[in-house]
Short mmCIF file of C-alpha atoms in Angstrom, two decimals:
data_model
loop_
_atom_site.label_atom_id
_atom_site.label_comp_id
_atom_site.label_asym_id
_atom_site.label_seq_id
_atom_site.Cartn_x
_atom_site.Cartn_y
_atom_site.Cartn_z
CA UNK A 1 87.72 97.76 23.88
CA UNK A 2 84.92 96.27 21.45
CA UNK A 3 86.19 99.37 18.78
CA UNK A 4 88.80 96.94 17.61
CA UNK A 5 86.73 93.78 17.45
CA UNK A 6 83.86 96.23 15.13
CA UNK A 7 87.43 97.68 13.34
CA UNK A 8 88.22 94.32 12.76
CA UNK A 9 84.82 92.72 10.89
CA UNK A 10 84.25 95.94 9.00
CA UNK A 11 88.17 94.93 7.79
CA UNK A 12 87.15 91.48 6.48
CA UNK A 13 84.20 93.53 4.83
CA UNK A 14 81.95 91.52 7.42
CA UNK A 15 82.09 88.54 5.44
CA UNK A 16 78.54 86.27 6.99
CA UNK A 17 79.07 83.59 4.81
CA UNK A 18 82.38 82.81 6.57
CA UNK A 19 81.05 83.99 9.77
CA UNK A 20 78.13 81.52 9.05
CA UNK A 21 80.71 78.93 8.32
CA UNK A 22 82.74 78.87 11.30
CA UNK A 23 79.92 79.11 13.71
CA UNK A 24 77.82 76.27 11.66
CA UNK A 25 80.94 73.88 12.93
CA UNK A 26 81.56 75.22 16.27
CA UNK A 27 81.54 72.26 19.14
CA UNK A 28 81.29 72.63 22.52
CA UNK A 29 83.98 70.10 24.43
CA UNK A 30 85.48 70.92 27.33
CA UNK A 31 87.47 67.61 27.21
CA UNK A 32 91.39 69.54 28.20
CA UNK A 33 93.52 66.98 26.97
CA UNK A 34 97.48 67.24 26.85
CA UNK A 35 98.57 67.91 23.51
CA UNK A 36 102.84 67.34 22.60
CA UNK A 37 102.52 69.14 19.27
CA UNK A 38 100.20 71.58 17.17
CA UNK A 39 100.67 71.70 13.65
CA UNK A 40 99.31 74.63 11.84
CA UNK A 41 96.88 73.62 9.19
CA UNK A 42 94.87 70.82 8.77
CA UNK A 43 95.72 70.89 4.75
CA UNK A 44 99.27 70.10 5.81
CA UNK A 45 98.66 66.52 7.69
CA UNK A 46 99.83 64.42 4.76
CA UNK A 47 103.73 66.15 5.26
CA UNK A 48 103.52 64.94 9.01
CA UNK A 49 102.66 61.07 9.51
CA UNK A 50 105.52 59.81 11.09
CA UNK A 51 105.23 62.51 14.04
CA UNK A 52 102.19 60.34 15.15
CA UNK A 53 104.00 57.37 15.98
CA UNK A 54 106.06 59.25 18.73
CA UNK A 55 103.91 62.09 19.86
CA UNK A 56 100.26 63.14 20.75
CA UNK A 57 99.63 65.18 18.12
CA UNK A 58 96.98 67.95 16.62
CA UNK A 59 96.40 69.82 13.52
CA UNK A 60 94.42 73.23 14.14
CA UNK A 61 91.90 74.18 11.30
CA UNK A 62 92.54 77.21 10.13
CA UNK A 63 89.47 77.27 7.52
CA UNK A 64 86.59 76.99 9.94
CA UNK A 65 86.57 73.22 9.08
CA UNK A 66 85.49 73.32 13.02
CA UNK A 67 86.02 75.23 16.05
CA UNK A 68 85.75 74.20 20.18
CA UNK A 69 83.60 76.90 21.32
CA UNK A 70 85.96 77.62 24.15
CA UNK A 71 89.25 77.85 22.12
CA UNK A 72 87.06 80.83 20.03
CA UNK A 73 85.80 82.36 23.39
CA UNK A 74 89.54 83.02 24.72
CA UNK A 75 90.23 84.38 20.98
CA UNK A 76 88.17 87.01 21.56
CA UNK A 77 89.07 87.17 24.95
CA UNK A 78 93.09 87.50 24.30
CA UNK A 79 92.04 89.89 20.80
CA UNK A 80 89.71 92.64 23.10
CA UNK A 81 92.78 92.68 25.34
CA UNK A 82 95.97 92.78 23.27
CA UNK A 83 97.00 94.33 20.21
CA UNK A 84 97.94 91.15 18.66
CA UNK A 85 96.08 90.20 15.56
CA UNK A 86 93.24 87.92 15.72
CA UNK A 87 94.74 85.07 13.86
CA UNK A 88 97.57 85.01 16.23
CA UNK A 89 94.86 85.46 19.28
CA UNK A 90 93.30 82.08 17.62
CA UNK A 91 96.64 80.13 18.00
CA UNK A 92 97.95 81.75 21.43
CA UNK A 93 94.29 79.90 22.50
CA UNK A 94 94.68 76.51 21.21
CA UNK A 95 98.23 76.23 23.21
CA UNK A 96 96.66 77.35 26.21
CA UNK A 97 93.80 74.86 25.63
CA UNK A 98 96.19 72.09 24.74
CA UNK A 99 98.91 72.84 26.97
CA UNK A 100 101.05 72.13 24.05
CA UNK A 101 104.96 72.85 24.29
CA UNK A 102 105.69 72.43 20.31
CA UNK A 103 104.08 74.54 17.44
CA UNK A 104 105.13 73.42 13.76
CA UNK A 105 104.36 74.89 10.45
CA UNK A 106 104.99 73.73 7.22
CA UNK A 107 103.61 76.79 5.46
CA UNK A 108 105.13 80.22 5.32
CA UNK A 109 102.81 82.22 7.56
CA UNK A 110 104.40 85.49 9.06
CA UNK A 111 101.61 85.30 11.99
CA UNK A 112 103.78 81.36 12.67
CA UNK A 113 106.96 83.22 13.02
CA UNK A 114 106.10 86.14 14.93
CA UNK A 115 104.09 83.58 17.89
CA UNK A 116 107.70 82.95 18.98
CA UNK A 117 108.50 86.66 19.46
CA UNK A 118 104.49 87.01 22.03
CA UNK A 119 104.90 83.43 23.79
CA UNK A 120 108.77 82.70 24.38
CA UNK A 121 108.36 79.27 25.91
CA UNK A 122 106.74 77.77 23.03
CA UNK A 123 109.21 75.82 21.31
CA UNK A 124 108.60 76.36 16.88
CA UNK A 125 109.81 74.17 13.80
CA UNK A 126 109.40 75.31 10.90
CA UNK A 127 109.32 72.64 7.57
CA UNK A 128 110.57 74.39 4.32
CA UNK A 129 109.09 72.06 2.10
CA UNK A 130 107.53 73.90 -0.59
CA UNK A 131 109.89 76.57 -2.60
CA UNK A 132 110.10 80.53 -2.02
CA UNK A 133 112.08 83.18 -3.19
CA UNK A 134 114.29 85.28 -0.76
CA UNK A 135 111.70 87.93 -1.73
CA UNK A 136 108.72 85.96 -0.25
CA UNK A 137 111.09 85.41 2.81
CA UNK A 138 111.79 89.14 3.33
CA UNK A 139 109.56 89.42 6.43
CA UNK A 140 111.52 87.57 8.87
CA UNK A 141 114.14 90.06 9.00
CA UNK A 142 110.96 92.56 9.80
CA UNK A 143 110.19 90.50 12.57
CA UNK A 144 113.28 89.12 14.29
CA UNK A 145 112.05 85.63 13.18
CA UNK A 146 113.58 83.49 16.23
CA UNK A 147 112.34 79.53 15.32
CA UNK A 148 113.68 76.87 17.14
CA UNK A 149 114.39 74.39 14.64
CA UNK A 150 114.05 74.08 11.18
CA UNK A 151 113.75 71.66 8.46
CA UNK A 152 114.73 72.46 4.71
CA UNK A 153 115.78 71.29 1.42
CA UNK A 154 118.71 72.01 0.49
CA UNK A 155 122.00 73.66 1.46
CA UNK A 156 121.11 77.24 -0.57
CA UNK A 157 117.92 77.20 2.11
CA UNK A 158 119.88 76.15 5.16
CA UNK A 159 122.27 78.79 4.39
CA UNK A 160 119.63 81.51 4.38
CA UNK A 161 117.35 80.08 7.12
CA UNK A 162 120.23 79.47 9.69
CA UNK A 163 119.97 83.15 11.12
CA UNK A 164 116.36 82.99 11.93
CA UNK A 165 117.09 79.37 13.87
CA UNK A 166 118.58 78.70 17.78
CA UNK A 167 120.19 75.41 15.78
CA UNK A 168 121.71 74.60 12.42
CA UNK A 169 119.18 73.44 9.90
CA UNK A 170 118.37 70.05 9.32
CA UNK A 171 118.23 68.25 5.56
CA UNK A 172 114.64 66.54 5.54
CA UNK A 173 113.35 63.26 4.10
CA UNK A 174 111.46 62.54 1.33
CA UNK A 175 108.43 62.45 1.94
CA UNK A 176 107.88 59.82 -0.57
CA UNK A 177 110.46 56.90 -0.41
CA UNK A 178 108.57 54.87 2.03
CA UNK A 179 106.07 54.55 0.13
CA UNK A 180 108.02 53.06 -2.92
CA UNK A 181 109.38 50.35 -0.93
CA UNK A 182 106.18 47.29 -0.46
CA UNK A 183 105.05 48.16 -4.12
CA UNK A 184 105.41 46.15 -6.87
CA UNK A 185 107.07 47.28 -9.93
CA UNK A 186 105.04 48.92 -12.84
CA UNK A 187 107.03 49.40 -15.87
CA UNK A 188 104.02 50.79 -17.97
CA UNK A 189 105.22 54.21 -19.19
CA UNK A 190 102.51 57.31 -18.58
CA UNK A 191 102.44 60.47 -19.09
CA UNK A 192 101.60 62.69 -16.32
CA UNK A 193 101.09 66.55 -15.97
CA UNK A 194 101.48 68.23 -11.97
CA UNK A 195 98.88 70.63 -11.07
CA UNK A 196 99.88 73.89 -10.07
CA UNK A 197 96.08 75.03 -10.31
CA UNK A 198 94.62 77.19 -7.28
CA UNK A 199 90.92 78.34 -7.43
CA UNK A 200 90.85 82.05 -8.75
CA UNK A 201 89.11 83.27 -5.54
CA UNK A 202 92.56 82.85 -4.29
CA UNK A 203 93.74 85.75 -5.74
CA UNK A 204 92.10 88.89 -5.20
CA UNK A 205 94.70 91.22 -5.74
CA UNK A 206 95.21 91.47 -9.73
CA UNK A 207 92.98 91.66 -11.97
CA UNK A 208 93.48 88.91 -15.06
CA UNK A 209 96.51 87.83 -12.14
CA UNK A 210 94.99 83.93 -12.28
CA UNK A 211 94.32 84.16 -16.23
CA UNK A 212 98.03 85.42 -16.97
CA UNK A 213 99.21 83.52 -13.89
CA UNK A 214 97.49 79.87 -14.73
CA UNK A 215 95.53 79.50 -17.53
CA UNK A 216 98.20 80.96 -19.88
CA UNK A 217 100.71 78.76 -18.87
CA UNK A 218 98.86 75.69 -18.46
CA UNK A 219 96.81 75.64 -21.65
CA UNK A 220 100.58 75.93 -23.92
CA UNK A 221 101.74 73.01 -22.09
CA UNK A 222 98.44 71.11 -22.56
CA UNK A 223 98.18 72.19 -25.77
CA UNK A 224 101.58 70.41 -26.52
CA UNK A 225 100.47 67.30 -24.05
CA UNK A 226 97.40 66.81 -26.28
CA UNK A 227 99.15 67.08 -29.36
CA UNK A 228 101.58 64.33 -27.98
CA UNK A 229 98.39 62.00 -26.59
CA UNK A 230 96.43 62.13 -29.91
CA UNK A 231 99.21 61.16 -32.25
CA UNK A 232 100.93 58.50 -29.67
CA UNK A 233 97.12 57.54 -28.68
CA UNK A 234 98.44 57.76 -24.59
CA UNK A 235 96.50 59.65 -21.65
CA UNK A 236 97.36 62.60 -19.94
CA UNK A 237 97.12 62.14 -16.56
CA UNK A 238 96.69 65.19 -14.82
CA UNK A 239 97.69 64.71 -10.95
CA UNK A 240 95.21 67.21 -9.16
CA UNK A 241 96.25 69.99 -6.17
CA UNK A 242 92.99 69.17 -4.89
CA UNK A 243 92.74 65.73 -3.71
CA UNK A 244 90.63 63.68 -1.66
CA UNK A 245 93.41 62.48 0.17
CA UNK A 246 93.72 66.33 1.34
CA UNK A 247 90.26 66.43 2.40
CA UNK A 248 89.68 69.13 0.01
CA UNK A 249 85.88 70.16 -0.46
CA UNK A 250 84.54 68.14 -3.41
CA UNK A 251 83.10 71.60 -4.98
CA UNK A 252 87.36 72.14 -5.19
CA UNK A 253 88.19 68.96 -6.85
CA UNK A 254 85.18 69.06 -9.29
CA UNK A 255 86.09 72.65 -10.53
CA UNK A 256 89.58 71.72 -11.05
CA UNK A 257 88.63 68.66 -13.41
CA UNK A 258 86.56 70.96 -15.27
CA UNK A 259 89.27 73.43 -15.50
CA UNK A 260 91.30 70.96 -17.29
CA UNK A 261 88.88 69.30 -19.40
CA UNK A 262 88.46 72.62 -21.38
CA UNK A 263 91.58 72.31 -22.34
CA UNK A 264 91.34 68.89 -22.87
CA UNK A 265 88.65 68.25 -24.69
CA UNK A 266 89.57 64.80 -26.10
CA UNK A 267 89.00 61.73 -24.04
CA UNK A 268 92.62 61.06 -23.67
CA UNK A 269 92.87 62.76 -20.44
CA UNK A 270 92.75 61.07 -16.85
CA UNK A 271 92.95 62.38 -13.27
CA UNK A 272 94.94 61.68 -9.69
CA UNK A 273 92.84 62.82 -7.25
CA UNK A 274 93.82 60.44 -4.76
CA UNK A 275 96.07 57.84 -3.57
CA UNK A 276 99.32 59.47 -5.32
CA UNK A 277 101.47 56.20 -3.93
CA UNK A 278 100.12 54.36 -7.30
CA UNK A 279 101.79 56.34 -9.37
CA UNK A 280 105.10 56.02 -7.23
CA UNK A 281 105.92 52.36 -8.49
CA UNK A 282 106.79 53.29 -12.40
CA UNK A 283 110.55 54.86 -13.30
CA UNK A 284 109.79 54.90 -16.86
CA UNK A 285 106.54 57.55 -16.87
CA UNK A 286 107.06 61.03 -17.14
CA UNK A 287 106.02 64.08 -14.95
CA UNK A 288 105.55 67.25 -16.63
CA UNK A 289 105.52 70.29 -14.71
CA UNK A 290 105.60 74.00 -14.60
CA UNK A 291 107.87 74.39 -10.90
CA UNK A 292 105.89 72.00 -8.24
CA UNK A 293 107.46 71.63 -5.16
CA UNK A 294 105.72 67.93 -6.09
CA UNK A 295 108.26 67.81 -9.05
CA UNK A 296 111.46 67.97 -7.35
CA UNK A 297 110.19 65.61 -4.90
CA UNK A 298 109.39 63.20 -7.29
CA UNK A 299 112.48 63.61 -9.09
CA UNK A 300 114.36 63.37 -5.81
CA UNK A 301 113.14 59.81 -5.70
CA UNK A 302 114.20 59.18 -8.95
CA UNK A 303 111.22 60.06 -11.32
CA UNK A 304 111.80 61.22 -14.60
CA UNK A 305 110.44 64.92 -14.80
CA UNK A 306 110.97 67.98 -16.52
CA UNK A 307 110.51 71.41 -15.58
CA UNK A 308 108.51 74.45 -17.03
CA UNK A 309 109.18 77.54 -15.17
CA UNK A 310 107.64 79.73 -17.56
CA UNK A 311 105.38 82.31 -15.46
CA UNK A 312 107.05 85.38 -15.31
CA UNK A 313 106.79 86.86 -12.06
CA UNK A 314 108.80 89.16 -9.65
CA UNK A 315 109.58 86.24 -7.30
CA UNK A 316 110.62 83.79 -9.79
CA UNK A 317 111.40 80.55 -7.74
CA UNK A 318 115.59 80.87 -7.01
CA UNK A 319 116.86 77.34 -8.59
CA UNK A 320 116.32 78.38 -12.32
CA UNK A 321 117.74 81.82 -11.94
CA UNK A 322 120.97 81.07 -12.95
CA UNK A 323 120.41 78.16 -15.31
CA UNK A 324 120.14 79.05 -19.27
CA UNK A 325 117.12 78.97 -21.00
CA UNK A 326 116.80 75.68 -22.73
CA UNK A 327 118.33 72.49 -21.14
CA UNK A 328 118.04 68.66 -21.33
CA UNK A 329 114.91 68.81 -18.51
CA UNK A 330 114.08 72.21 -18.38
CA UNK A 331 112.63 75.16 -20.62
CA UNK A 332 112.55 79.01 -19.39
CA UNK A 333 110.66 80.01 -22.81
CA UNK A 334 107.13 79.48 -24.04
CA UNK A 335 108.63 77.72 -27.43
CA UNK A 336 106.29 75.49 -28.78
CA UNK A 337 108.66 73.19 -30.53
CA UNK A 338 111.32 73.26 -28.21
CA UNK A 339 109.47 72.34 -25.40
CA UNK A 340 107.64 69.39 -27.09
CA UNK A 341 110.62 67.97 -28.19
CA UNK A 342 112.23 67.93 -24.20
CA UNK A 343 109.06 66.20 -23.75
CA UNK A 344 109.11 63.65 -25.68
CA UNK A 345 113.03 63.28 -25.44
CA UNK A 346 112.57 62.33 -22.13
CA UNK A 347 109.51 60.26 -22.90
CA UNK A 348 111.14 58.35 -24.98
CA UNK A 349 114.37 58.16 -23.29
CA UNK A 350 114.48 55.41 -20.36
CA UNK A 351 117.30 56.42 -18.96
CA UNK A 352 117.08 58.96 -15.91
CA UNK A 353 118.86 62.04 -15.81
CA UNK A 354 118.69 62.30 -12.16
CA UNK A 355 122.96 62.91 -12.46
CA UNK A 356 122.03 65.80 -14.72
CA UNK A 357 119.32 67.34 -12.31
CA UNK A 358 121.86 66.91 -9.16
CA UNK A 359 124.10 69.09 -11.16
CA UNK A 360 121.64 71.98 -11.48
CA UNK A 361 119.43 71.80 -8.10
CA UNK A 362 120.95 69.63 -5.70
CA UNK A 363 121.95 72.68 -3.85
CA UNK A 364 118.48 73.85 -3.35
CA UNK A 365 116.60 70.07 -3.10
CA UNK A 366 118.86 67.69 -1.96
CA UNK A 367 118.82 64.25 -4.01
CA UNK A 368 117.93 61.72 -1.47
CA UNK A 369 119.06 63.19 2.07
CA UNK A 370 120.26 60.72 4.08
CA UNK A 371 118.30 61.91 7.37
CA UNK A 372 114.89 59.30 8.33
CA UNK A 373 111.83 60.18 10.06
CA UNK A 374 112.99 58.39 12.63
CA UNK A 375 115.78 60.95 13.12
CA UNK A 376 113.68 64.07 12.58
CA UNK A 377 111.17 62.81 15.57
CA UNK A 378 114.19 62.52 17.30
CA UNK A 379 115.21 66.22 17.29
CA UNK A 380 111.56 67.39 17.42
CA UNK A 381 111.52 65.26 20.66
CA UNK A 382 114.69 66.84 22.34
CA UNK A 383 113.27 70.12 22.35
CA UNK A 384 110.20 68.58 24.67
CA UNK A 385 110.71 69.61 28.44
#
């Protein structure tokens, strides 16, 4: 029996600074209190505000941000027993502890799709917001994915997705638009830049993977952003992945500033690290970006952006595959010149091509769906018993 809990620490190489971690923020209530929905990962709160104003929700920490004594206790308990992994054990345990009838996910975590497939009366929606290939996908068919409902954003998406859900997909919101409405208007053009930066102890698998994967890619478009800043004398403003908003570790948000400012060296550079509504007020700035799920949502608002997808990997994100290399808001190609001028094109130009972009992506990112929050609580709310 305790052969598979040893097998299982000498597998994450018995790692006491995490083990340290979790049990520094372990707590000890035994308050049981009815919970309508649990939403896998704390990181993903901001994507689910509006679920608060109809249901008792709660967000389990996945990161050892902290963790109820009791809800570990029956992780071990349901991991010495089964031969379920441990990570599944961990979520089986917070529904039992919750009583909770609805499980959502926003990320793409096979150990979310497979719960359905060990608890069958646990109802799952799943929210495609971020962007995948097919290839990234090709697990569900390993697994009989079975979800209950699930949210996505466009029609290429729903088309895939609808095997692996009990009902049609569902268009979803942005998740910006009410946020545009009570500001007042800005017309101060900026020029922005979208993070795509993850911390290189995210990748463990290839070596030089984050240098080829990141730095590469970023520095040629910053090198062409601070060529534009110095002889228009504007800012860069670099919106962070690690915000405070996010509750993201300082140590995170400090290392990506100083990521950027080597690249950066002049003092032309700013940074969004919180509070990303600010920027939501102003139709003439412009958002530069290699392929940020961020991008399209800003453009689906109608924010000027253009689009960089210039990594080359295996699982190339689906909406450019088909679209040449070079186009009015777009560039497949590391070409210095070409690129710049796109940029400052649609600096310069005040007039949005959101028409243009519908004609290239609005099958896989719908342009302003006309589904609310209102209605998505709605459909979340008939599958409660």
């Amino acid at each position: 029996m305790f052969k598979r809990l040893i097998s299982y620490l000498k597998k994450i190489n018995l790692r006491f600074d995490v083990i340290f971690k979790y049990f520094l923020n372990i707590y000890f209530s035994y308050k049981k209190k009815k919970i309508d929905i649990l939403v896998l990962d704390e990181k993903t709160k901001k994507n689910f505000f509006y679920l608060k104003k109809d249901f008792s929700i709660e967000f389990i920490p996945t990161r050892g941000e902290r963790v109820n004594f009791f809800i570990l206790l029956k992780t071990f308990w349901f991991f010495l027993f089964s031969k379920i992994s441990f990570f599944e054990c961990y979520i089986l345990a917070y529904i039992d502890y919750t009583k909770s009838q609805i499980l959502i996910s926003a990320v793409e975590n096979k150990k979310f799709f497979n719960i359905k497939n060990i608890r069958k009366n646990i109802k799952t929606v799943f929210f495609q917001y971020d962007f995948k290939s097919k290839e990234n996908l090709k697990f569900l068919n390993s697994i009989k994915a079975d979800i209950d409902l699930i949210f996505c954003t466009g029609p290429y998406w729903a088309n895939y997705l609808k095997k692996f859900s009990r009902k049609k997909p569902e268009f979803l919101p942005s998740l910006y638009n009410h946020k545009v409405k009570d500001l007042k208007k800005n017309d101060t053009k900026k020029l922005y830049y979208i993070s795509t930066y993850r911390h290189p102890s995210s990748y463990k698998s290839e070596n030089n993977f984050f240098h080829n994967f990141h730095y590469k890619k970023d520095f040629f478009l910053l090198k062409i952003l601070n060529e534009i800043s110095i002889k228009r004398n504007i800012k860069v403003n670099i919106i962070l992945t690690y915000k405070k908003d996010n509750n993201y570790p300082s140590k995170l948000i400090i290392e990506e500033k100083r990521y950027f400012k080597k690249m950066l060296p002049n003092k032309n550079i700013n940074f969004v690290d919180s509070n990303i509504k600010r920027i939501l007020n102003n139709n003439n700035s412009l958002f530069v970006n290699l392929d940020s799920a961020l991008g399209f949502q800003l453009a689906a608002i109608g924010k000027k952006c253009v689009f960089f997808p210039i990594r080359k990997r295996k699982n190339q994100q689906v909406q450019f595959n088909d679209m040449p290399n070079f186009g009015k808001f777009w560039s497949k190609k590391m070409n210095f010149i070409k690129v710049k001028n796109i940029i400052l094109d649609n600096y310069d130009n005040n007039l949005n091509h959101n028409l243009i972009m519908q004609k290239y992506i609005n099958n896989f990112f719908i342009i302003n769906p006309k589904i609310s929050f209102k209605e998505v609580n709605k459909k979340i709310s008939d599958l409660l018993t």
